[in-house]
Amino acid sequence: MSEARLQSKITKYLRSNGYYVFKIDGYLGAPDLVVMKPGHTFFIETKTATGALQPHQASFHERLQVAGFDVFVIRSMKDLEKVGLKTDVKIIRLT
């Protein structure tokens, strides 16, 4: 599945479950999507099954994580399930 198609599916799914989802454009290395729900903001980088993070992306993601944000690399809708999203009230990370 292409990154664009995956982003579209993720956005549709999250919005249907009460999340605000915005595409980030114009910032080199920034994740593809910012996702918000009251009390939690996180970022999603979409990649194809074989796509790799570029060094500038990894660096940007690390800066976000140091600032306290979660950044997830999602390659499929199954990966999104592994993140542990709760569609009722809040997000819980699974370990």
PDB file of N, CA and C in Angstrom:
ATOM      1  N   MET A   1       0.853  -1.177   0.000  1.00  0.00           N
ATOM      2  CA  MET A   1       0.000   0.000   0.000  1.00  0.00           C
ATOM      3  C   MET A   1       0.897   1.238   0.000  1.00  0.00           C
ATOM      4  N   SER A   2       0.524   2.228  -0.767  1.00  0.00           N
ATOM      5  CA  SER A   2       1.311   3.463  -0.829  1.00  0.00           C
ATOM      6  C   SER A   2       1.178   4.252   0.473  1.00  0.00           C
ATOM      7  N   GLU A   3       2.157   5.121   0.724  1.00  0.00           N
ATOM      8  CA  GLU A   3       2.083   5.968   1.924  1.00  0.00           C
ATOM      9  C   GLU A   3       0.846   6.855   1.885  1.00  0.00           C
ATOM     10  N   ALA A   4       0.535   7.397   0.717  1.00  0.00           N
ATOM     11  CA  ALA A   4      -0.635   8.280   0.598  1.00  0.00           C
ATOM     12  C   ALA A   4      -1.918   7.536   0.938  1.00  0.00           C
ATOM     13  N   ARG A   5      -2.053   6.317   0.453  1.00  0.00           N
ATOM     14  CA  ARG A   5      -3.254   5.516   0.736  1.00  0.00           C
ATOM     15  C   ARG A   5      -3.329   5.172   2.220  1.00  0.00           C
ATOM     16  N   LEU A   6      -2.190   4.808   2.810  1.00  0.00           N
ATOM     17  CA  LEU A   6      -2.155   4.489   4.236  1.00  0.00           C
ATOM     18  C   LEU A   6      -2.511   5.716   5.072  1.00  0.00           C
ATOM     19  N   GLN A   7      -1.970   6.873   4.723  1.00  0.00           N
ATOM     20  CA  GLN A   7      -2.300   8.108   5.448  1.00  0.00           C
ATOM     21  C   GLN A   7      -3.798   8.380   5.392  1.00  0.00           C
ATOM     22  N   SER A   8      -4.372   8.179   4.232  1.00  0.00           N
ATOM     23  CA  SER A   8      -5.806   8.405   4.060  1.00  0.00           C
ATOM     24  C   SER A   8      -6.621   7.465   4.953  1.00  0.00           C
ATOM     25  N   LYS A   9      -6.251   6.202   4.983  1.00  0.00           N
ATOM     26  CA  LYS A   9      -6.972   5.223   5.811  1.00  0.00           C
ATOM     27  C   LYS A   9      -6.820   5.543   7.305  1.00  0.00           C
ATOM     28  N   ILE A  10      -5.598   5.893   7.710  1.00  0.00           N
ATOM     29  CA  ILE A  10      -5.343   6.244   9.114  1.00  0.00           C
ATOM     30  C   ILE A  10      -6.160   7.467   9.501  1.00  0.00           C
ATOM     31  N   THR A  11      -6.116   8.490   8.658  1.00  0.00           N
ATOM     32  CA  THR A  11      -6.839   9.728   8.941  1.00  0.00           C
ATOM     33  C   THR A  11      -8.331   9.457   9.072  1.00  0.00           C
ATOM     34  N   LYS A  12      -8.883   8.719   8.152  1.00  0.00           N
ATOM     35  CA  LYS A  12     -10.318   8.403   8.195  1.00  0.00           C
ATOM     36  C   LYS A  12     -10.666   7.634   9.464  1.00  0.00           C
ATOM     37  N   TYR A  13      -9.876   6.639   9.798  1.00  0.00           N
ATOM     38  CA  TYR A  13     -10.128   5.838  10.997  1.00  0.00           C
ATOM     39  C   TYR A  13     -10.060   6.693  12.260  1.00  0.00           C
ATOM     40  N   LEU A  14      -8.998   7.469  12.407  1.00  0.00           N
ATOM     41  CA  LEU A  14      -8.836   8.268  13.621  1.00  0.00           C
ATOM     42  C   LEU A  14      -9.917   9.338  13.747  1.00  0.00           C
ATOM     43  N   ARG A  15     -10.218  10.014  12.659  1.00  0.00           N
ATOM     44  CA  ARG A  15     -11.269  11.042  12.704  1.00  0.00           C
ATOM     45  C   ARG A  15     -12.623  10.435  13.056  1.00  0.00           C
ATOM     46  N   SER A  16     -12.891   9.236  12.571  1.00  0.00           N
ATOM     47  CA  SER A  16     -14.171   8.592  12.889  1.00  0.00           C
ATOM     48  C   SER A  16     -14.252   8.179  14.355  1.00  0.00           C
ATOM     49  N   ASN A  17     -13.091   8.195  15.030  1.00  0.00           N
ATOM     50  CA  ASN A  17     -13.045   7.855  16.446  1.00  0.00           C
ATOM     51  C   ASN A  17     -12.735   9.054  17.338  1.00  0.00           C
ATOM     52  N   GLY A  18     -12.985  10.257  16.818  1.00  0.00           N
ATOM     53  CA  GLY A  18     -12.914  11.449  17.649  1.00  0.00           C
ATOM     54  C   GLY A  18     -11.581  12.154  17.729  1.00  0.00           C
ATOM     55  N   TYR A  19     -10.614  11.750  16.935  1.00  0.00           N
ATOM     56  CA  TYR A  19      -9.314  12.402  16.939  1.00  0.00           C
ATOM     57  C   TYR A  19      -9.288  13.533  15.908  1.00  0.00           C
ATOM     58  N   TYR A  20      -8.506  14.553  16.192  1.00  0.00           N
ATOM     59  CA  TYR A  20      -8.192  15.577  15.215  1.00  0.00           C
ATOM     60  C   TYR A  20      -6.899  15.135  14.538  1.00  0.00           C
ATOM     61  N   VAL A  21      -6.887  15.126  13.225  1.00  0.00           N
ATOM     62  CA  VAL A  21      -5.719  14.664  12.474  1.00  0.00           C
ATOM     63  C   VAL A  21      -5.387  15.702  11.405  1.00  0.00           C
ATOM     64  N   PHE A  22      -4.123  16.122  11.389  1.00  0.00           N
ATOM     65  CA  PHE A  22      -3.678  17.105  10.416  1.00  0.00           C
ATOM     66  C   PHE A  22      -2.400  16.630   9.738  1.00  0.00           C
ATOM     67  N   LYS A  23      -2.327  16.839   8.441  1.00  0.00           N
ATOM     68  CA  LYS A  23      -1.122  16.517   7.679  1.00  0.00           C
ATOM     69  C   LYS A  23      -0.123  17.654   7.862  1.00  0.00           C
ATOM     70  N   ILE A  24       1.127  17.279   8.087  1.00  0.00           N
ATOM     71  CA  ILE A  24       2.198  18.259   8.241  1.00  0.00           C
ATOM     72  C   ILE A  24       2.938  18.361   6.920  1.00  0.00           C
ATOM     73  N   ASP A  25       2.991  19.548   6.369  1.00  0.00           N
ATOM     74  CA  ASP A  25       3.722  19.792   5.121  1.00  0.00           C
ATOM     75  C   ASP A  25       4.696  20.937   5.338  1.00  0.00           C
ATOM     76  N   GLY A  26       5.810  20.888   4.643  1.00  0.00           N
ATOM     77  CA  GLY A  26       6.718  22.032   4.630  1.00  0.00           C
ATOM     78  C   GLY A  26       7.822  22.032   5.662  1.00  0.00           C
ATOM     79  N   TYR A  27       7.929  20.987   6.484  1.00  0.00           N
ATOM     80  CA  TYR A  27       8.992  20.909   7.478  1.00  0.00           C
ATOM     81  C   TYR A  27       9.811  19.659   7.208  1.00  0.00           C
ATOM     82  N   LEU A  28      11.026  19.828   6.756  1.00  0.00           N
ATOM     83  CA  LEU A  28      11.892  18.717   6.410  1.00  0.00           C
ATOM     84  C   LEU A  28      12.104  17.801   7.617  1.00  0.00           C
ATOM     85  N   GLY A  29      11.732  16.551   7.468  1.00  0.00           N
ATOM     86  CA  GLY A  29      11.924  15.567   8.525  1.00  0.00           C
ATOM     87  C   GLY A  29      10.751  15.391   9.458  1.00  0.00           C
ATOM     88  N   ALA A  30       9.785  16.304   9.395  1.00  0.00           N
ATOM     89  CA  ALA A  30       8.631  16.213  10.299  1.00  0.00           C
ATOM     90  C   ALA A  30       7.795  14.976   9.955  1.00  0.00           C
ATOM     91  N   PRO A  31       7.170  14.367  10.959  1.00  0.00           N
ATOM     92  CA  PRO A  31       6.272  13.246  10.686  1.00  0.00           C
ATOM     93  C   PRO A  31       5.130  13.693   9.771  1.00  0.00           C
ATOM     94  N   ASP A  32       4.457  12.735   9.188  1.00  0.00           N
ATOM     95  CA  ASP A  32       3.397  13.038   8.229  1.00  0.00           C
ATOM     96  C   ASP A  32       2.143  13.615   8.871  1.00  0.00           C
ATOM     97  N   LEU A  33       1.797  13.119  10.050  1.00  0.00           N
ATOM     98  CA  LEU A  33       0.525  13.499  10.683  1.00  0.00           C
ATOM     99  C   LEU A  33       0.717  13.902  12.132  1.00  0.00           C
ATOM    100  N   VAL A  34      -0.021  14.903  12.564  1.00  0.00           N
ATOM    101  CA  VAL A  34      -0.145  15.217  13.983  1.00  0.00           C
ATOM    102  C   VAL A  34      -1.563  14.816  14.377  1.00  0.00           C
ATOM    103  N   VAL A  35      -1.667  14.110  15.495  1.00  0.00           N
ATOM    104  CA  VAL A  35      -2.939  13.548  15.945  1.00  0.00           C
ATOM    105  C   VAL A  35      -3.212  14.061  17.353  1.00  0.00           C
ATOM    106  N   MET A  36      -4.439  14.563  17.571  1.00  0.00           N
ATOM    107  CA  MET A  36      -4.773  15.143  18.874  1.00  0.00           C
ATOM    108  C   MET A  36      -6.124  14.657  19.366  1.00  0.00           C
ATOM    109  N   LYS A  37      -6.167  14.471  20.652  1.00  0.00           N
ATOM    110  CA  LYS A  37      -7.398  14.204  21.378  1.00  0.00           C
ATOM    111  C   LYS A  37      -7.182  14.876  22.728  1.00  0.00           C
ATOM    112  N   PRO A  38      -8.216  15.360  23.387  1.00  0.00           N
ATOM    113  CA  PRO A  38      -7.986  16.045  24.660  1.00  0.00           C
ATOM    114  C   PRO A  38      -7.029  15.271  25.569  1.00  0.00           C
ATOM    115  N   GLY A  39      -5.969  15.954  25.965  1.00  0.00           N
ATOM    116  CA  GLY A  39      -5.007  15.354  26.887  1.00  0.00           C
ATOM    117  C   GLY A  39      -3.854  14.628  26.224  1.00  0.00           C
ATOM    118  N   HIS A  40      -3.861  14.504  24.902  1.00  0.00           N
ATOM    119  CA  HIS A  40      -2.762  13.773  24.271  1.00  0.00           C
ATOM    120  C   HIS A  40      -2.575  14.196  22.820  1.00  0.00           C
ATOM    121  N   THR A  41      -1.336  14.458  22.481  1.00  0.00           N
ATOM    122  CA  THR A  41      -0.950  14.773  21.105  1.00  0.00           C
ATOM    123  C   THR A  41       0.195  13.849  20.734  1.00  0.00           C
ATOM    124  N   PHE A  42       0.121  13.259  19.549  1.00  0.00           N
ATOM    125  CA  PHE A  42       1.211  12.408  19.090  1.00  0.00           C
ATOM    126  C   PHE A  42       1.365  12.555  17.582  1.00  0.00           C
ATOM    127  N   PHE A  43       2.424  11.966  17.064  1.00  0.00           N
ATOM    128  CA  PHE A  43       2.765  12.107  15.658  1.00  0.00           C
ATOM    129  C   PHE A  43       2.869  10.740  15.005  1.00  0.00           C
ATOM    130  N   ILE A  44       2.507  10.691  13.717  1.00  0.00           N
ATOM    131  CA  ILE A  44       2.598   9.451  12.949  1.00  0.00           C
ATOM    132  C   ILE A  44       3.410   9.704  11.686  1.00  0.00           C
ATOM    133  N   GLU A  45       4.381   8.852  11.469  1.00  0.00           N
ATOM    134  CA  GLU A  45       5.138   8.801  10.218  1.00  0.00           C
ATOM    135  C   GLU A  45       4.659   7.558   9.481  1.00  0.00           C
ATOM    136  N   THR A  46       4.160   7.711   8.269  1.00  0.00           N
ATOM    137  CA  THR A  46       3.737   6.556   7.494  1.00  0.00           C
ATOM    138  C   THR A  46       4.866   6.141   6.553  1.00  0.00           C
ATOM    139  N   LYS A  47       5.024   4.848   6.432  1.00  0.00           N
ATOM    140  CA  LYS A  47       6.021   4.272   5.535  1.00  0.00           C
ATOM    141  C   LYS A  47       5.424   3.045   4.864  1.00  0.00           C
ATOM    142  N   THR A  48       5.906   2.752   3.667  1.00  0.00           N
ATOM    143  CA  THR A  48       5.520   1.495   3.027  1.00  0.00           C
ATOM    144  C   THR A  48       6.168   0.354   3.801  1.00  0.00           C
ATOM    145  N   ALA A  49       5.813  -0.856   3.442  1.00  0.00           N
ATOM    146  CA  ALA A  49       6.358  -2.030   4.133  1.00  0.00           C
ATOM    147  C   ALA A  49       7.881  -2.068   4.084  1.00  0.00           C
ATOM    148  N   THR A  50       8.461  -1.526   3.033  1.00  0.00           N
ATOM    149  CA  THR A  50       9.919  -1.566   2.895  1.00  0.00           C
ATOM    150  C   THR A  50      10.577  -0.195   3.046  1.00  0.00           C
ATOM    151  N   GLY A  51       9.779   0.835   3.292  1.00  0.00           N
ATOM    152  CA  GLY A  51      10.319   2.191   3.408  1.00  0.00           C
ATOM    153  C   GLY A  51      11.161   2.370   4.662  1.00  0.00           C
ATOM    154  N   ALA A  52      12.203   3.166   4.556  1.00  0.00           N
ATOM    155  CA  ALA A  52      13.101   3.424   5.687  1.00  0.00           C
ATOM    156  C   ALA A  52      13.063   4.905   6.052  1.00  0.00           C
ATOM    157  N   LEU A  53      13.257   5.176   7.345  1.00  0.00           N
ATOM    158  CA  LEU A  53      13.383   6.561   7.790  1.00  0.00           C
ATOM    159  C   LEU A  53      14.687   7.139   7.263  1.00  0.00           C
ATOM    160  N   GLN A  54      14.635   8.353   6.789  1.00  0.00           N
ATOM    161  CA  GLN A  54      15.836   9.070   6.376  1.00  0.00           C
ATOM    162  C   GLN A  54      16.473   9.678   7.636  1.00  0.00           C
ATOM    163  N   PRO A  55      17.782   9.917   7.616  1.00  0.00           N
ATOM    164  CA  PRO A  55      18.444  10.477   8.801  1.00  0.00           C
ATOM    165  C   PRO A  55      17.790  11.759   9.319  1.00  0.00           C
ATOM    166  N   HIS A  56      17.378  12.671   8.421  1.00  0.00           N
ATOM    167  CA  HIS A  56      16.750  13.904   8.877  1.00  0.00           C
ATOM    168  C   HIS A  56      15.389  13.633   9.527  1.00  0.00           C
ATOM    169  N   GLN A  57      14.700  12.570   9.107  1.00  0.00           N
ATOM    170  CA  GLN A  57      13.428  12.210   9.744  1.00  0.00           C
ATOM    171  C   GLN A  57      13.685  11.654  11.144  1.00  0.00           C
ATOM    172  N   ALA A  58      14.651  10.752  11.254  1.00  0.00           N
ATOM    173  CA  ALA A  58      14.977  10.171  12.560  1.00  0.00           C
ATOM    174  C   ALA A  58      15.383  11.254  13.551  1.00  0.00           C
ATOM    175  N   SER A  59      16.154  12.231  13.078  1.00  0.00           N
ATOM    176  CA  SER A  59      16.592  13.331  13.934  1.00  0.00           C
ATOM    177  C   SER A  59      15.411  14.171  14.414  1.00  0.00           C
ATOM    178  N   PHE A  60      14.505  14.496  13.500  1.00  0.00           N
ATOM    179  CA  PHE A  60      13.327  15.284  13.861  1.00  0.00           C
ATOM    180  C   PHE A  60      12.456  14.509  14.853  1.00  0.00           C
ATOM    181  N   HIS A  61      12.269  13.228  14.602  1.00  0.00           N
ATOM    182  CA  HIS A  61      11.455  12.397  15.493  1.00  0.00           C
ATOM    183  C   HIS A  61      12.076  12.343  16.893  1.00  0.00           C
ATOM    184  N   GLU A  62      13.386  12.225  16.941  1.00  0.00           N
ATOM    185  CA  GLU A  62      14.070  12.183  18.236  1.00  0.00           C
ATOM    186  C   GLU A  62      13.858  13.478  19.008  1.00  0.00           C
ATOM    187  N   ARG A  63      13.918  14.610  18.315  1.00  0.00           N
ATOM    188  CA  ARG A  63      13.687  15.899  18.997  1.00  0.00           C
ATOM    189  C   ARG A  63      12.271  15.972  19.564  1.00  0.00           C
ATOM    190  N   LEU A  64      11.302  15.454  18.829  1.00  0.00           N
ATOM    191  CA  LEU A  64       9.925  15.430  19.340  1.00  0.00           C
ATOM    192  C   LEU A  64       9.818  14.537  20.566  1.00  0.00           C
ATOM    193  N   GLN A  65      10.474  13.392  20.523  1.00  0.00           N
ATOM    194  CA  GLN A  65      10.425  12.473  21.661  1.00  0.00           C
ATOM    195  C   GLN A  65      11.101  13.072  22.890  1.00  0.00           C
ATOM    196  N   VAL A  66      12.211  13.755  22.700  1.00  0.00           N
ATOM    197  CA  VAL A  66      12.888  14.430  23.818  1.00  0.00           C
ATOM    198  C   VAL A  66      11.969  15.484  24.426  1.00  0.00           C
ATOM    199  N   ALA A  67      11.145  16.105  23.582  1.00  0.00           N
ATOM    200  CA  ALA A  67      10.195  17.113  24.063  1.00  0.00           C
ATOM    201  C   ALA A  67       8.970  16.490  24.726  1.00  0.00           C
ATOM    202  N   GLY A  68       8.887  15.155  24.738  1.00  0.00           N
ATOM    203  CA  GLY A  68       7.799  14.483  25.445  1.00  0.00           C
ATOM    204  C   GLY A  68       6.679  13.951  24.570  1.00  0.00           C
ATOM    205  N   PHE A  69       6.837  14.019  23.254  1.00  0.00           N
ATOM    206  CA  PHE A  69       5.797  13.528  22.349  1.00  0.00           C
ATOM    207  C   PHE A  69       6.076  12.104  21.907  1.00  0.00           C
ATOM    208  N   ASP A  70       5.009  11.356  21.682  1.00  0.00           N
ATOM    209  CA  ASP A  70       5.132  10.038  21.073  1.00  0.00           C
ATOM    210  C   ASP A  70       5.172  10.205  19.567  1.00  0.00           C
ATOM    211  N   VAL A  71       6.041   9.431  18.919  1.00  0.00           N
ATOM    212  CA  VAL A  71       6.130   9.403  17.460  1.00  0.00           C
ATOM    213  C   VAL A  71       6.093   7.938  17.052  1.00  0.00           C
ATOM    214  N   PHE A  72       5.159   7.596  16.187  1.00  0.00           N
ATOM    215  CA  PHE A  72       4.994   6.217  15.753  1.00  0.00           C
ATOM    216  C   PHE A  72       5.232   6.107  14.251  1.00  0.00           C
ATOM    217  N   VAL A  73       5.992   5.104  13.848  1.00  0.00           N
ATOM    218  CA  VAL A  73       6.155   4.785  12.433  1.00  0.00           C
ATOM    219  C   VAL A  73       5.148   3.681  12.128  1.00  0.00           C
ATOM    220  N   ILE A  74       4.226   3.985  11.237  1.00  0.00           N
ATOM    221  CA  ILE A  74       3.124   3.076  10.930  1.00  0.00           C
ATOM    222  C   ILE A  74       3.266   2.619   9.477  1.00  0.00           C
ATOM    223  N   ARG A  75       3.289   1.303   9.283  1.00  0.00           N
ATOM    224  CA  ARG A  75       3.430   0.718   7.955  1.00  0.00           C
ATOM    225  C   ARG A  75       2.153   0.026   7.479  1.00  0.00           C
ATOM    226  N   SER A  76       1.198  -0.137   8.386  1.00  0.00           N
ATOM    227  CA  SER A  76      -0.053  -0.811   8.044  1.00  0.00           C
ATOM    228  C   SER A  76      -1.096  -0.468   9.105  1.00  0.00           C
ATOM    229  N   MET A  77      -2.334  -0.761   8.800  1.00  0.00           N
ATOM    230  CA  MET A  77      -3.386  -0.543   9.797  1.00  0.00           C
ATOM    231  C   MET A  77      -3.162  -1.449  11.005  1.00  0.00           C
ATOM    232  N   LYS A  78      -2.541  -2.598  10.802  1.00  0.00           N
ATOM    233  CA  LYS A  78      -2.209  -3.485  11.920  1.00  0.00           C
ATOM    234  C   LYS A  78      -1.229  -2.804  12.871  1.00  0.00           C
ATOM    235  N   ASP A  79      -0.270  -2.072  12.312  1.00  0.00           N
ATOM    236  CA  ASP A  79       0.666  -1.317  13.153  1.00  0.00           C
ATOM    237  C   ASP A  79      -0.077  -0.292  14.006  1.00  0.00           C
ATOM    238  N   LEU A  80      -1.096   0.323  13.429  1.00  0.00           N
ATOM    239  CA  LEU A  80      -1.880   1.303  14.180  1.00  0.00           C
ATOM    240  C   LEU A  80      -2.552   0.642  15.374  1.00  0.00           C
ATOM    241  N   GLU A  81      -3.046  -0.577  15.191  1.00  0.00           N
ATOM    242  CA  GLU A  81      -3.655  -1.323  16.303  1.00  0.00           C
ATOM    243  C   GLU A  81      -2.640  -1.579  17.409  1.00  0.00           C
ATOM    244  N   LYS A  82      -1.397  -1.856  17.048  1.00  0.00           N
ATOM    245  CA  LYS A  82      -0.353  -2.148  18.035  1.00  0.00           C
ATOM    246  C   LYS A  82      -0.007  -0.943  18.894  1.00  0.00           C
ATOM    247  N   VAL A  83      -0.285   0.254  18.384  1.00  0.00           N
ATOM    248  CA  VAL A  83      -0.014   1.474  19.145  1.00  0.00           C
ATOM    249  C   VAL A  83      -0.852   1.495  20.414  1.00  0.00           C
ATOM    250  N   GLY A  84      -1.997   0.865  20.374  1.00  0.00           N
ATOM    251  CA  GLY A  84      -2.840   0.798  21.561  1.00  0.00           C
ATOM    252  C   GLY A  84      -3.789   1.964  21.684  1.00  0.00           C
ATOM    253  N   LEU A  85      -4.304   2.441  20.576  1.00  0.00           N
ATOM    254  CA  LEU A  85      -5.242   3.550  20.613  1.00  0.00           C
ATOM    255  C   LEU A  85      -6.531   3.121  21.285  1.00  0.00           C
ATOM    256  N   LYS A  86      -7.005   3.968  22.136  1.00  0.00           N
ATOM    257  CA  LYS A  86      -8.306   3.748  22.752  1.00  0.00           C
ATOM    258  C   LYS A  86      -9.264   4.731  22.115  1.00  0.00           C
ATOM    259  N   THR A  87     -10.335   4.236  21.558  1.00  0.00           N
ATOM    260  CA  THR A  87     -11.244   5.108  20.835  1.00  0.00           C
ATOM    261  C   THR A  87     -12.314   5.719  21.723  1.00  0.00           C
ATOM    262  N   ASP A  88     -12.334   5.357  22.999  1.00  0.00           N
ATOM    263  CA  ASP A  88     -13.366   5.935  23.857  1.00  0.00           C
ATOM    264  C   ASP A  88     -12.933   7.266  24.459  1.00  0.00           C
ATOM    265  N   VAL A  89     -11.826   7.301  25.188  1.00  0.00           N
ATOM    266  CA  VAL A  89     -11.454   8.522  25.883  1.00  0.00           C
ATOM    267  C   VAL A  89     -10.004   8.927  25.661  1.00  0.00           C
ATOM    268  N   LYS A  90      -9.084   8.027  25.862  1.00  0.00           N
ATOM    269  CA  LYS A  90      -7.673   8.407  25.813  1.00  0.00           C
ATOM    270  C   LYS A  90      -6.847   7.307  25.166  1.00  0.00           C
ATOM    271  N   ILE A  91      -5.579   7.583  25.006  1.00  0.00           N
ATOM    272  CA  ILE A  91      -4.659   6.648  24.381  1.00  0.00           C
ATOM    273  C   ILE A  91      -3.813   5.984  25.453  1.00  0.00           C
ATOM    274  N   ILE A  92      -3.635   4.699  25.309  1.00  0.00           N
ATOM    275  CA  ILE A  92      -2.783   3.948  26.215  1.00  0.00           C
ATOM    276  C   ILE A  92      -1.754   3.226  25.354  1.00  0.00           C
ATOM    277  N   ARG A  93      -0.494   3.394  25.669  1.00  0.00           N
ATOM    278  CA  ARG A  93       0.563   2.691  24.919  1.00  0.00           C
ATOM    279  C   ARG A  93       0.686   1.287  25.448  1.00  0.00           C
ATOM    280  N   LEU A  94       0.722   0.343  24.541  1.00  0.00           N
ATOM    281  CA  LEU A  94       0.938  -1.063  24.908  1.00  0.00           C
ATOM    282  C   LEU A  94       2.419  -1.350  24.897  1.00  0.00           C
ATOM    283  N   THR A  95       2.860  -2.185  25.827  1.00  0.00           N
ATOM    284  CA  THR A  95       4.269  -2.558  25.831  1.00  0.00           C
ATOM    285  C   THR A  95       4.434  -3.995  25.415  1.00  0.00           C
TER     286      THR A  95
END
